[in-house]
Coordinates of N, CA, C and O in Angstrom, one line a residue:
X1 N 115.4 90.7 108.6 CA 116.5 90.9 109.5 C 116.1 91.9 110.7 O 116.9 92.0 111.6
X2 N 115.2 92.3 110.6 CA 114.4 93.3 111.8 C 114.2 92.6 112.6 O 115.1 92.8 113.5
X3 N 113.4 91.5 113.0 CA 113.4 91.3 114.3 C 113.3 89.7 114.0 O 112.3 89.0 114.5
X4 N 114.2 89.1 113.2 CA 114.0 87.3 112.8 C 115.7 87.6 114.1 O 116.1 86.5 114.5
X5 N 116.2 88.3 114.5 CA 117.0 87.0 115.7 C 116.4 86.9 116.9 O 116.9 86.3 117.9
X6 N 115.1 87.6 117.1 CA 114.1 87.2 117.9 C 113.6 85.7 117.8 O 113.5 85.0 118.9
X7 N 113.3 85.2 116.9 CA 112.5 84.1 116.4 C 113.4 83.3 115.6 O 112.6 82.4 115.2
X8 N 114.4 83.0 115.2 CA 115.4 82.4 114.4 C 115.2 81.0 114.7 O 115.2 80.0 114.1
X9 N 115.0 81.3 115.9 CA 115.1 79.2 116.2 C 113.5 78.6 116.4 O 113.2 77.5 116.9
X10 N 112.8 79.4 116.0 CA 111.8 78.7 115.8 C 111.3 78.7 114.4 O 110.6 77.7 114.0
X11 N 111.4 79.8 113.4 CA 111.5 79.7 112.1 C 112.4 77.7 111.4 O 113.4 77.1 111.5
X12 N 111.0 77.6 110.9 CA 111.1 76.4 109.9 C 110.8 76.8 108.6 O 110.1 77.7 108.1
X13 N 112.1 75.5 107.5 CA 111.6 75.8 106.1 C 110.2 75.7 105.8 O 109.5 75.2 106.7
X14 N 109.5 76.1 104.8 CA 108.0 76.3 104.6 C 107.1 76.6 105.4 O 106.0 76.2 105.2
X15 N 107.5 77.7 106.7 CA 106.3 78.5 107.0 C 106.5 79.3 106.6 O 107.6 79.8 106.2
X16 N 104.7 79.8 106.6 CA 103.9 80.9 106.0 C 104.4 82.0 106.0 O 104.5 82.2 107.2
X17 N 104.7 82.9 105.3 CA 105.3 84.7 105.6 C 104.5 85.5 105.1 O 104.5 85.6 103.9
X18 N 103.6 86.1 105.7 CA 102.5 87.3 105.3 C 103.6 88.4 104.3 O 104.8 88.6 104.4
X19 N 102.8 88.9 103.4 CA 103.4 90.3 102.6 C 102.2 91.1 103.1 O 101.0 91.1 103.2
X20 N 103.5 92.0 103.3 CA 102.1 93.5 103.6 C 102.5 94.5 102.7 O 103.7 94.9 102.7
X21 N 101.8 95.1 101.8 CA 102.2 96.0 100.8 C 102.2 97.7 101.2 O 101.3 98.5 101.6
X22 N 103.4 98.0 101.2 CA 103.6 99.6 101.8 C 103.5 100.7 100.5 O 104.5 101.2 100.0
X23 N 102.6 100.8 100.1 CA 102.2 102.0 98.7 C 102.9 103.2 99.5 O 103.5 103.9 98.7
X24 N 102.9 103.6 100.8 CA 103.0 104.9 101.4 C 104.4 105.2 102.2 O 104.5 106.2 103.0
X25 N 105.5 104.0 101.6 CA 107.0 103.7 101.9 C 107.7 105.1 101.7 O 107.5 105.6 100.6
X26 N 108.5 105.7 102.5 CA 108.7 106.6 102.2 C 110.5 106.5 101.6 O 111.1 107.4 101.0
X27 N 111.1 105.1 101.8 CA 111.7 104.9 100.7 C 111.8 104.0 99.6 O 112.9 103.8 99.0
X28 N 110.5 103.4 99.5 CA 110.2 102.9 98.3 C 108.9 102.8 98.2 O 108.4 102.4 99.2
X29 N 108.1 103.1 97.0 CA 107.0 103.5 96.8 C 106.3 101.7 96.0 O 105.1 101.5 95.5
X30 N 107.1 100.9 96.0 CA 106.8 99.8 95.7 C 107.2 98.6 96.8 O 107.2 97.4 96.5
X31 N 107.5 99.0 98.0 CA 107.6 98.5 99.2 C 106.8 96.7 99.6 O 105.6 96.7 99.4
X32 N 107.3 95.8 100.0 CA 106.4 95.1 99.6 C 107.2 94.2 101.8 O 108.3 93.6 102.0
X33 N 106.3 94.4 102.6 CA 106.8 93.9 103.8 C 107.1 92.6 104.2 O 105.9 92.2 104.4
X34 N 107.6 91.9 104.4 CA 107.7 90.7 105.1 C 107.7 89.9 106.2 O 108.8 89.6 106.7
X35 N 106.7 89.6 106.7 CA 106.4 89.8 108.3 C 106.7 87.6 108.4 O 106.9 87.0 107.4
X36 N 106.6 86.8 109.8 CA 106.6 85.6 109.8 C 105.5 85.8 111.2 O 105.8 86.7 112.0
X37 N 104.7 85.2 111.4 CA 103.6 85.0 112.3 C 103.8 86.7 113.6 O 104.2 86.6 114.8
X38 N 103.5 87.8 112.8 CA 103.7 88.9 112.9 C 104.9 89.5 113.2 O 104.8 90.8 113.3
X39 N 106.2 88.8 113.3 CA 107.5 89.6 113.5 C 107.9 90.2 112.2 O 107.6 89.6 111.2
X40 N 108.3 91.2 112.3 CA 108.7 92.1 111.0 C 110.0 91.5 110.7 O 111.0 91.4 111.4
X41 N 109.8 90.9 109.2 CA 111.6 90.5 108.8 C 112.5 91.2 107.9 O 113.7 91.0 107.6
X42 N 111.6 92.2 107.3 CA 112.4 92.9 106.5 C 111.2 93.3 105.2 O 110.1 93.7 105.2
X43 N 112.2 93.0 103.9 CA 111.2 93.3 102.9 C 111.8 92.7 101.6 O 113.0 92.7 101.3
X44 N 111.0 92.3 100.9 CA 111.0 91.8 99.6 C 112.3 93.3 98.7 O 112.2 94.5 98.6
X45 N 113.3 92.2 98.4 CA 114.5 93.3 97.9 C 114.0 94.1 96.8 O 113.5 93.6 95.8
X46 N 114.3 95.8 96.9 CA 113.4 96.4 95.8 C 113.8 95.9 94.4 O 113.1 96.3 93.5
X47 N 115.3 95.0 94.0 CA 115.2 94.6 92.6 C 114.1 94.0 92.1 O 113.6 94.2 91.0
X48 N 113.6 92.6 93.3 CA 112.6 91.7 92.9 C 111.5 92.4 93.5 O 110.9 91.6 94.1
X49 N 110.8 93.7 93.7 CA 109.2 93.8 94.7 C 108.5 94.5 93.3 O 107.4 94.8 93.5
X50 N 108.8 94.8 92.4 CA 108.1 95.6 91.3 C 106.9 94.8 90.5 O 105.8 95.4 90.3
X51 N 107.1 93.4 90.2 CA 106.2 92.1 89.7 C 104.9 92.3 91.4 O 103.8 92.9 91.2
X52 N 105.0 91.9 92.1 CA 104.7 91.6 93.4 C 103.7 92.9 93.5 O 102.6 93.0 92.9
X53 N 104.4 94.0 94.3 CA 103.5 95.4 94.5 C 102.4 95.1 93.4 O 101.3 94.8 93.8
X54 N 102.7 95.3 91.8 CA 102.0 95.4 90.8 C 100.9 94.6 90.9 O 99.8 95.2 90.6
X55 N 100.8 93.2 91.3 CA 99.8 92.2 91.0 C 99.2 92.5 92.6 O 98.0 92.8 92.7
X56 N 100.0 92.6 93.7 CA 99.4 93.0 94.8 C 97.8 94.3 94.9 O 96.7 94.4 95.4
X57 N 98.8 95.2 94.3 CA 97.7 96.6 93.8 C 96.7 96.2 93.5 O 95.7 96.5 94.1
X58 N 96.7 95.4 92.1 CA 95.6 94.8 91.5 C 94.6 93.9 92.4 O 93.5 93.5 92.0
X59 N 95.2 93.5 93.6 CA 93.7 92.8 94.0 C 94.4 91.5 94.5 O 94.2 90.9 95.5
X60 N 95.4 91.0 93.1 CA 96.0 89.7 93.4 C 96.5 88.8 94.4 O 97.2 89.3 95.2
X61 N 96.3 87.6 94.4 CA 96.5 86.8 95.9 C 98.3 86.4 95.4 O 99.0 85.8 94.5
X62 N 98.5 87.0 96.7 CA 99.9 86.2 96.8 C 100.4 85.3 98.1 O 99.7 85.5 99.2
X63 N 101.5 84.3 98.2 CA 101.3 83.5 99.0 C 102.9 83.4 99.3 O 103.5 83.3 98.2
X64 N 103.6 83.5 100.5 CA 104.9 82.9 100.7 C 105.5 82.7 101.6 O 105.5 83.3 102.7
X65 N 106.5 81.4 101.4 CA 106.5 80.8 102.3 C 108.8 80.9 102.9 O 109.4 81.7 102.2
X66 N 109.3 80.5 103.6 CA 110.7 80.0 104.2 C 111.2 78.9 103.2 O 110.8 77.7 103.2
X67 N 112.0 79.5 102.3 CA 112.7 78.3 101.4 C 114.0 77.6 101.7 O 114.5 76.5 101.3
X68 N 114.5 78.6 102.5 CA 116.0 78.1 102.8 C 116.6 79.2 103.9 O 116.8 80.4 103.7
X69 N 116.8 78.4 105.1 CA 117.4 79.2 106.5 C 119.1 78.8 106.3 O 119.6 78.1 105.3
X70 N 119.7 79.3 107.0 CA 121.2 79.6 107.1 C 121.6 79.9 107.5 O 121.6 81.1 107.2
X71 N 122.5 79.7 108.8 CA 123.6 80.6 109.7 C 124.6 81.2 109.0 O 125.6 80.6 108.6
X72 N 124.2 82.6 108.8 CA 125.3 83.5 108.2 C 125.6 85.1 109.1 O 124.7 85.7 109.6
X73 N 127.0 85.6 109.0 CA 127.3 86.9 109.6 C 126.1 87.6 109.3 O 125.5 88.2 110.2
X74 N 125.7 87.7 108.0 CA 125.2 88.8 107.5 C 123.6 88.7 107.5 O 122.9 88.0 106.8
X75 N 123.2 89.3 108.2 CA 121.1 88.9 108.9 C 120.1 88.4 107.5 O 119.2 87.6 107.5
X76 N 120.8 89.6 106.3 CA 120.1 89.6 104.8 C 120.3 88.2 104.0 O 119.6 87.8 103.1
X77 N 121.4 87.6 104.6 CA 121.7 86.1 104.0 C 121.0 85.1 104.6 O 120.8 84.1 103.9
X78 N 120.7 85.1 105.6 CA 120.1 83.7 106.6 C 118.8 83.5 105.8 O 118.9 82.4 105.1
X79 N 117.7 84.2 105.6 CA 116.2 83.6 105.3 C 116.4 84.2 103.8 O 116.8 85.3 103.3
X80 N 115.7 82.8 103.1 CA 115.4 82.9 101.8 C 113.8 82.2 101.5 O 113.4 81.1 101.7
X81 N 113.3 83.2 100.9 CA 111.6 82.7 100.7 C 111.2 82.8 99.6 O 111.9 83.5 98.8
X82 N 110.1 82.2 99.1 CA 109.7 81.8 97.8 C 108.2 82.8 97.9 O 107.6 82.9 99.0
X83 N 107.8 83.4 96.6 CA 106.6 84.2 96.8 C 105.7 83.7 95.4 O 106.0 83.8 94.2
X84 N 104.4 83.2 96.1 CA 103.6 82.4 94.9 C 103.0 83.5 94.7 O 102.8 84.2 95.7
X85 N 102.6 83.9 93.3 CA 101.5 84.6 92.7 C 100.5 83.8 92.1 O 100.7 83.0 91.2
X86 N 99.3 84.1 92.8 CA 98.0 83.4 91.9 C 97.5 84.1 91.1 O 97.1 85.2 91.4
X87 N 97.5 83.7 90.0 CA 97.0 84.0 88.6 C 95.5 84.1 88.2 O 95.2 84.3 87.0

């Protein structure tokens, strides 16, 4: 929601979303960023970033992509994304 009504209408279901992992979040220490071909969108919600950061830390490849867009009031409702962990 940072800067996706910059880019809103060019955002498609299943493009790529980089995660950038913030260890040094100064309000969450398990921070996990979510950028779309460099715009900052927000962040992986801290209920779900605890699995993610963890395998992140470790080395692990993660991958994610736009699952579901939506015109809604609320910015945190419009983009929904899926985050693959490789094992």
């Amino acid at each position: 929601y940072y800067e996706a009504t910059k880019v809103w209408q060019d955002m498609r279901v299943g493009d790529a979303l980089t995660l950038i992992r913030e260890s040094r979040n100064a309000h969450d220490s398990l921070a996990v960023r979510v950028e779309w071909r460099g715009y900052q969108l927000g962040y992986i919600p801290r209920a779900d970033n605890r699995a993610v950061s963890f395998h992140m830390d470790r080395g692990g490849a993660v991958e994610a992509r736009i699952s579901k867009l939506q015109d809604h009031p609320n910015p945190r409702q419009r983009i929904e994304f899926e985050v693959l962990v490789r094992l």
